Coordinates of C-alpha atoms and ligand atoms in Angstrom, one line a residue:
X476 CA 19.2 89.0 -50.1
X477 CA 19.8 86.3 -52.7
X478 CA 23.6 86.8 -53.2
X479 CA 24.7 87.8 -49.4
X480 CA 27.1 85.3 -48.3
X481 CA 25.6 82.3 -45.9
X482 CA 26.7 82.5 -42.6
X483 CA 29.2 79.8 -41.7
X484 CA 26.8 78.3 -39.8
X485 CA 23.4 78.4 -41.1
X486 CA 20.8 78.2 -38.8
X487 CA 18.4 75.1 -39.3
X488 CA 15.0 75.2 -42.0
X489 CA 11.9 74.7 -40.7
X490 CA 8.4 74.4 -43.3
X491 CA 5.0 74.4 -42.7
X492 CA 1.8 74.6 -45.0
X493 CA -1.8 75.4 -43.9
X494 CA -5.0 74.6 -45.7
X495 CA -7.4 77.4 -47.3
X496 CA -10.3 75.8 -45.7
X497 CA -12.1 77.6 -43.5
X498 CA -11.4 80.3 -40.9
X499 CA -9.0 78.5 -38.3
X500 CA -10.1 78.2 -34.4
X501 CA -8.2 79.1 -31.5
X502 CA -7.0 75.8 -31.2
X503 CA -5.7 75.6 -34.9
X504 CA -3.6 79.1 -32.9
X505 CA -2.6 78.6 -30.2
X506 CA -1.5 75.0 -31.0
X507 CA 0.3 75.2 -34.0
X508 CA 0.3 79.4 -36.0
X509 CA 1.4 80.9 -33.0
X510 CA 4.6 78.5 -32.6
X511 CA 5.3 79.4 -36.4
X512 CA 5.8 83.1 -35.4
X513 CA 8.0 82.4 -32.6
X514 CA 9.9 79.5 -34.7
X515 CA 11.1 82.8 -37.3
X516 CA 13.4 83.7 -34.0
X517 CA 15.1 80.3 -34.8
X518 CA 14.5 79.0 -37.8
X519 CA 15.0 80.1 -41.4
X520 CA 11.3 79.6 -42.2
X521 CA 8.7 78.9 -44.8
X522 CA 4.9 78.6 -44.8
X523 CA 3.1 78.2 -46.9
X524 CA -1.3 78.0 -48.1
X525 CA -2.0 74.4 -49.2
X526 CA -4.6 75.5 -51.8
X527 CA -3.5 72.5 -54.2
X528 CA -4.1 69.9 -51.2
X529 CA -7.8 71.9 -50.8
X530 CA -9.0 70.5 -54.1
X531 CA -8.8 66.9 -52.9
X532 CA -11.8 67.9 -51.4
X533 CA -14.6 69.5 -54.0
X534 CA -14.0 73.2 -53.5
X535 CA -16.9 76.1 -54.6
X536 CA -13.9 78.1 -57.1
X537 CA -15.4 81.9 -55.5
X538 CA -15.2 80.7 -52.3
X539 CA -11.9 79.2 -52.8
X540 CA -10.3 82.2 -54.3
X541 CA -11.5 84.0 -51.2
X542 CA -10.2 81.2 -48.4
X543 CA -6.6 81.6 -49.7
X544 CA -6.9 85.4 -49.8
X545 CA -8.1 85.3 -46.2
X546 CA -5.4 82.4 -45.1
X547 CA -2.8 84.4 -46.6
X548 CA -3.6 87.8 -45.2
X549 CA -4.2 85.8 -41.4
X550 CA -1.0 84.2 -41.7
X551 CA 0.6 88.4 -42.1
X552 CA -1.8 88.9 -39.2
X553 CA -0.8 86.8 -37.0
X554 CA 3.1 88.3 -37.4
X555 CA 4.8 85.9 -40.2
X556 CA 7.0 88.5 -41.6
X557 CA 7.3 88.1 -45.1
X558 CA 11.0 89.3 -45.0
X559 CA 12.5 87.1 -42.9
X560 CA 10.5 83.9 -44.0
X561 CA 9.1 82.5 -47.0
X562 CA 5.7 83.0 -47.1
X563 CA 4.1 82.0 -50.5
X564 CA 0.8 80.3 -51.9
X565 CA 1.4 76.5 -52.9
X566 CA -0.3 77.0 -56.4
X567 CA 1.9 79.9 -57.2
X568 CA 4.9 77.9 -57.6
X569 CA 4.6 75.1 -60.1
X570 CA 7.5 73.3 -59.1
X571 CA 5.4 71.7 -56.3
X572 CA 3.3 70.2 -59.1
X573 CA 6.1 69.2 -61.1
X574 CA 8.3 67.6 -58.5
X575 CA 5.2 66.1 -56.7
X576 CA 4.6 63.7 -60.0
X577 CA 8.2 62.6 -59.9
X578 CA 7.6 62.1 -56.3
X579 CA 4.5 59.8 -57.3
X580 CA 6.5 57.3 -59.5
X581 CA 8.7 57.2 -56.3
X582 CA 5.8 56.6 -53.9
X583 CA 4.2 52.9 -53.5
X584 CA 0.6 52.0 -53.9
X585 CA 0.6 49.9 -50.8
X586 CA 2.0 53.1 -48.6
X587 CA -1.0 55.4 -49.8
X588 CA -3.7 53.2 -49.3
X589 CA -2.0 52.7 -45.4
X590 CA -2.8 56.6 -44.5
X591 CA -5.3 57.1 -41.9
X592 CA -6.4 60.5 -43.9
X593 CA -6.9 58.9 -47.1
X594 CA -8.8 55.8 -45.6
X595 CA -11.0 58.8 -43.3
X596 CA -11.6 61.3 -45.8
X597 CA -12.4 58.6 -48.2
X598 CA -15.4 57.2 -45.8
X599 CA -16.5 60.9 -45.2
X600 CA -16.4 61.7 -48.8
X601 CA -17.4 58.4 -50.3
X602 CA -19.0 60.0 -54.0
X603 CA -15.3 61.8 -54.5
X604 CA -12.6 59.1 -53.8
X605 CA -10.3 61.0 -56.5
X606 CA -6.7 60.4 -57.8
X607 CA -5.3 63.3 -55.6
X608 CA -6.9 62.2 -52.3
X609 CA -4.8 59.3 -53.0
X610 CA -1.7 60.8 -54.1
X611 CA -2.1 64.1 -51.6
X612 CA 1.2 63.0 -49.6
X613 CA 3.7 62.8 -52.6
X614 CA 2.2 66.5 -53.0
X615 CA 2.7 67.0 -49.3
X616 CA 6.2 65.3 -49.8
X617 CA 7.0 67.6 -52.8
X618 CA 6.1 70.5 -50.9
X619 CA 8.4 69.9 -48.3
X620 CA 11.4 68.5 -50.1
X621 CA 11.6 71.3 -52.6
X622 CA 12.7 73.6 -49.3
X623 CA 14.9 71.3 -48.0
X624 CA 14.2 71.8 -44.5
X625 CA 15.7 70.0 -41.0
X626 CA 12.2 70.4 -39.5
X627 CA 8.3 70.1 -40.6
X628 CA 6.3 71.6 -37.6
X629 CA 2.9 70.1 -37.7
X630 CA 0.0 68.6 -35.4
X631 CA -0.2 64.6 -34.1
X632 CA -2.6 64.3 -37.3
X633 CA 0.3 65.2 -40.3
X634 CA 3.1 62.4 -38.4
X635 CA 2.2 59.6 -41.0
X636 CA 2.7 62.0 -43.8
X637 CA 6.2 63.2 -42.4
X638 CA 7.4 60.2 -42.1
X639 CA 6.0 58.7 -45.6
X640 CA 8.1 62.1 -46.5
X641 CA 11.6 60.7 -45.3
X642 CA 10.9 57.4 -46.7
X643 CA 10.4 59.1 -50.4
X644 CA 13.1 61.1 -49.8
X645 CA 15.3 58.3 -48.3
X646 CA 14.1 56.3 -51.4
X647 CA 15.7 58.9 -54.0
X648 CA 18.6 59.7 -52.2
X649 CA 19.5 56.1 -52.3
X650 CA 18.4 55.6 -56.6
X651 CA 19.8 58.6 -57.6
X652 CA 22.0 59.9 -55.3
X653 CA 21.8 62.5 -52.6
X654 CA 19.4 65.2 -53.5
X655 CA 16.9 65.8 -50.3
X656 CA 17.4 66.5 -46.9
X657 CA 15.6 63.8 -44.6
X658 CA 13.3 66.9 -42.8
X659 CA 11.9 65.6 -39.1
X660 CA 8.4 66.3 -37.9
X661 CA 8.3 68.7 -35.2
X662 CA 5.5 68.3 -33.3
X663 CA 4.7 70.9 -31.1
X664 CA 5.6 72.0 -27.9
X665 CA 2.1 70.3 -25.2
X666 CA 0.4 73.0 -23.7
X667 CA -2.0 74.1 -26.1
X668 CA -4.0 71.6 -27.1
X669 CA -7.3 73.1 -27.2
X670 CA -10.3 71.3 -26.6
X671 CA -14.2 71.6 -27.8
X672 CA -16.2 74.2 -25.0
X673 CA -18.9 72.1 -25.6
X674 CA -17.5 68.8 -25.9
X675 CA -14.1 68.5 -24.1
X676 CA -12.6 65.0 -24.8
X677 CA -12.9 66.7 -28.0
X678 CA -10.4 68.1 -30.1
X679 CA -11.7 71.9 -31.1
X680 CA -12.8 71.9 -34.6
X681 CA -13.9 74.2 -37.1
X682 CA -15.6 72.1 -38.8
X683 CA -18.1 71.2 -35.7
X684 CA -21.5 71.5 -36.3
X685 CA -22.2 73.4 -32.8
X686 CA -20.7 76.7 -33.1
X687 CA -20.5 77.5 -29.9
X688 CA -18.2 74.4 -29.5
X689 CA -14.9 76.7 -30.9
X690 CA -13.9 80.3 -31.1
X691 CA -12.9 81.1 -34.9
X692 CA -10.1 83.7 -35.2
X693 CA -12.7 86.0 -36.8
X694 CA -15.3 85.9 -34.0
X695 CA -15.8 89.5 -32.4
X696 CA -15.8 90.3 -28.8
X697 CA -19.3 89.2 -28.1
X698 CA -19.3 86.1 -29.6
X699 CA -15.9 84.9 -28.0
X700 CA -17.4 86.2 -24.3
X701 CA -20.3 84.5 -24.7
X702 CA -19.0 81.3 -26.0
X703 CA -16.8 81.0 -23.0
X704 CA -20.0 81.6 -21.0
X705 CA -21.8 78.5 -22.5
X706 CA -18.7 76.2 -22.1
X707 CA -19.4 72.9 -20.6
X708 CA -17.7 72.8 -17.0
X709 CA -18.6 70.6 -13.6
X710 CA -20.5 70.9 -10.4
X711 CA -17.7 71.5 -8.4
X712 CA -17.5 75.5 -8.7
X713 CA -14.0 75.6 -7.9
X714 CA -11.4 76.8 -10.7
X715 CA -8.8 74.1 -10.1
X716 CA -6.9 71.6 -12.2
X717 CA -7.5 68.5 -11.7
X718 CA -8.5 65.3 -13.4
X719 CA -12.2 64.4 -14.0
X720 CA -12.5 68.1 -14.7
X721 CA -11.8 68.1 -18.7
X722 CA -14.2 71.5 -19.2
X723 CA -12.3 73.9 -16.6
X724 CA -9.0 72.4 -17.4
X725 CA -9.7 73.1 -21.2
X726 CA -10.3 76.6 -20.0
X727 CA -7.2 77.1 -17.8
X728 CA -5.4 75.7 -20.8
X729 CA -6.7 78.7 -23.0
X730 CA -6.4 81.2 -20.0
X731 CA -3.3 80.0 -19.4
X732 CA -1.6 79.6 -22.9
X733 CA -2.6 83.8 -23.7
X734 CA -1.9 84.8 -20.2
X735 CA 1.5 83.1 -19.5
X736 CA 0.2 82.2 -16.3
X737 CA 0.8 79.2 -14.3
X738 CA -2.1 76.9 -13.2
X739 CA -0.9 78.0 -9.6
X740 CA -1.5 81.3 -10.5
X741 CA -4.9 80.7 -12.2
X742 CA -5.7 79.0 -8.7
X743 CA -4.8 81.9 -6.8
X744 CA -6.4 84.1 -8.9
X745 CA -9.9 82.4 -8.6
X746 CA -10.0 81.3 -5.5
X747 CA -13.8 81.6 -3.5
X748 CA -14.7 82.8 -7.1
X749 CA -17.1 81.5 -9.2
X750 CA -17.3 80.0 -12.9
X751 CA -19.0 82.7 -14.1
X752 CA -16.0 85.4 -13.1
X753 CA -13.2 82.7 -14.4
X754 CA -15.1 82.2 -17.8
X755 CA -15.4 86.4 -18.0
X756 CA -12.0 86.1 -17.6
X757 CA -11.1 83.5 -20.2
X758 CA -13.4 85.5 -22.6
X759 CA -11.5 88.6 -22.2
X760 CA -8.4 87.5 -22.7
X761 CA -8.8 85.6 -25.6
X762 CA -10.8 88.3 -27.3
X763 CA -7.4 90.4 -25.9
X764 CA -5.2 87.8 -27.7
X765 CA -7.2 88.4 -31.1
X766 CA -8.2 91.6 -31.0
X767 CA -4.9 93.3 -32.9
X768 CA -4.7 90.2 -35.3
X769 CA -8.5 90.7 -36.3
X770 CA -7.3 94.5 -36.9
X771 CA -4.6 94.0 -38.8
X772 CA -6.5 91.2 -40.8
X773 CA -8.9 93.4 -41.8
X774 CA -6.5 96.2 -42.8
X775 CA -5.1 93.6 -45.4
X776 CA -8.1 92.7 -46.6
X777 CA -8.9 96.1 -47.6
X778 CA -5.7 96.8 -49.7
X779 CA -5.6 93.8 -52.3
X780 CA -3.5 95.4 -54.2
X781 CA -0.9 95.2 -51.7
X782 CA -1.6 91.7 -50.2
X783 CA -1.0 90.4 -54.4
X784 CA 2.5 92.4 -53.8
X785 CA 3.6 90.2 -50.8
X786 CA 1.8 87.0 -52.7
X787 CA 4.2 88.1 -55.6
X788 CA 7.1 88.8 -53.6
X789 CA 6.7 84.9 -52.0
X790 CA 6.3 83.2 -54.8
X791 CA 9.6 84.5 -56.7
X792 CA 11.5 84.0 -53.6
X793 CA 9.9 80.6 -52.7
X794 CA 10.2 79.6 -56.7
X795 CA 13.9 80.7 -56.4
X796 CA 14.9 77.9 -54.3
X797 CA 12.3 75.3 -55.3
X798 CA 13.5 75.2 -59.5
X799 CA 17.2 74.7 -57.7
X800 CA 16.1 71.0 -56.1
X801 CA 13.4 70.6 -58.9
X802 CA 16.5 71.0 -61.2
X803 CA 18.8 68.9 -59.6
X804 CA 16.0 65.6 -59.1
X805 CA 15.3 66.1 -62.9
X806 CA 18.6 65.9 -63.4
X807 CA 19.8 63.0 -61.2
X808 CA 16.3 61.4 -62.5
X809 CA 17.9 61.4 -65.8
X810 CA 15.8 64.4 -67.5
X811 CA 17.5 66.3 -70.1
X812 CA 18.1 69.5 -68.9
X813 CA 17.4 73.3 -70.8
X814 CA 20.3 75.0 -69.7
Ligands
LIG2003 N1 -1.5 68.2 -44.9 C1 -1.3 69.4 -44.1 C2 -2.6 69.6 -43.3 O1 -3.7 69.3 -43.7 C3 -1.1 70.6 -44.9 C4 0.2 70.5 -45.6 C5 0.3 70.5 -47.0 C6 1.5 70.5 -45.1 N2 1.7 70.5 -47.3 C7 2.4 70.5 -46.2 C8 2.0 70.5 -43.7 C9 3.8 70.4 -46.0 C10 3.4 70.5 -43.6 C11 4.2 70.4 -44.7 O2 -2.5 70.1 -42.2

């Protein structure tokens, strides 16, 4: 596909990367991997699995090794298609590395110690303040410029680093002369933002320490039904959405975000009905929704042989584009370049 001509006009880039770091929740889905699928339709895409970014945080190496093998197969489950978008592992291009340090010297003390993550994951992680928790947005930044995308979809969380990303890029492209695209955060479309079951002012989170506060994507039938069953709701008994009433709104949310249905329609449908039928309900869709992608996951798991081949296959493609604008802000940097 390298060599076909471009269209005249090229339909905007859009880049996204996910963490290897644990199993992601139906929130981390229907919130932010599902709108990836749907944005191939639109964009010229590429994701991509932030294992460098995992090691700012001390990883076990096995278990590592085995959350980007899983991350990478879910994002093929879910229905990125590897021909149509760039879909690679973060380590297995080194330009990300390489452009991140030139990135660095670009990249002020004063605006990495202002990052909410840094300052958080630095209280929750007090014995490991390390050089790369510090410098993990001029990696982020590298990761994205190297793509030169219009758009960086991400969650409410990842806005500071976007926009620390246009003012490095903005930075270079005044020193040295154009060389990135200014990407803008997309932040996605409302709707689905999922909340705990057990706690719902609450964002849902995988890393909660009550299990049956999320769904993960790997939880079987059982487990999601009865989940849903134990989610926190009101007194009321009456399936309708309305303020005050953050636990069956959470749920209509879900129901309504893998059903397509309006909250009219979720009315209607449970009116004189109980909780107990509208959470049966909830259950069974969801474990509906996830049923094919937990299939398909485990069919890739099972054939490593061929999940290396599409690993492969994204990272020549992805290192492709990324040693074009590597090369060109070495160059404009003043780097002597190998021909
Ligand atoms: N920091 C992002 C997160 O934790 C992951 C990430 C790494 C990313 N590189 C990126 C997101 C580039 C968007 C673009 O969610």
């Amino acid at each position: 596909m390298e060599n076909q001509a471009q269209p005249i006009q090229r339909k905007k880039r859009a880049l996204s990367c996910i963490q290897p770091t644990g199993i992601p929740t139906l929130g981390n889905y229907l919130g932010a991997l599902r709108n990836w699928v749907q944005m191939q339709d639109e964009f010229d895409c590429a994701f991509a699995v932030a294992d460098l970014h995992a090691i700012t945080v001390r990883q076990e190496p096995a278990k590592l090794r085995q959350q980007i093998t899983e991350m990478f197969a879910l994002l093929l489950a879910i229905g990125l298609d590897p021909e149509r978008s760039l879909l690679f592992v973060q380590s297995h291009v080194p330009a990300h590395s390489q452009l991140a340090w030139l990135l660095s010297c670009n990249t002020q003390f004063g605006e990495l110690s202002r990052m909410t993550q840094f300052k958080d994951k630095s209280a929750r992680h007090a014995d490991n303040i390390n050089l790369g928790l510090f410098a993990y947005p001029s990696l982020m930044a590298a990761d994205i410029l190297l793509y030169q995308p219009d758009y960086v979809p991400v969650g409410a969380d990842q806005k500071q680093h976007c926009e620390l990303t246009r003012t490095i890029a903005e930075r270079f492209n005044g020193l040295y002369g154009n060389t990135f695209v200014v990407p803008e955060p997309y932040i996605m479309k409302a709707g689905a933002r999922v909340r705990s079951l057990q706690n719902p002012q609450k964002k849902m989170s995988k890393s909660d320490e009550n299990v049956n506060s999320f769904i993960s994507l790997k939880d079987d039938k059982d487990t999601i039904l009865r989940k849903f069953r134990r989610a926190v709701t009101d007194s009321e008994a009456q399936v309708r959405y309305a303020e005050g009433k953050d636990g069956v709104n959470n749920l209509m949310e879900i129901y309504s975000a893998v059903t397509d249905k309006s909250m009219d329609a979720i009315e209607a449908e449970f009116a004189g009905k109980g909780y107990g039928d509208f959470k049966n309900a909830v259950g069974e869709a969801v474990a509906a929704e996830l049923a094919p992608i937990q299939d398909r996951l485990q069919q890739l798991l099972q054939d490593k042989a061929q999940l290396e081949q599409w690993m492969r296959l994204g990272a020549e493609k992805a290192a492709c584009v990324a040693a074009r604008t590597l090369f060109k802000a070495q160059k404009k940097m003043g780097y002597v370049m190998l021909k």
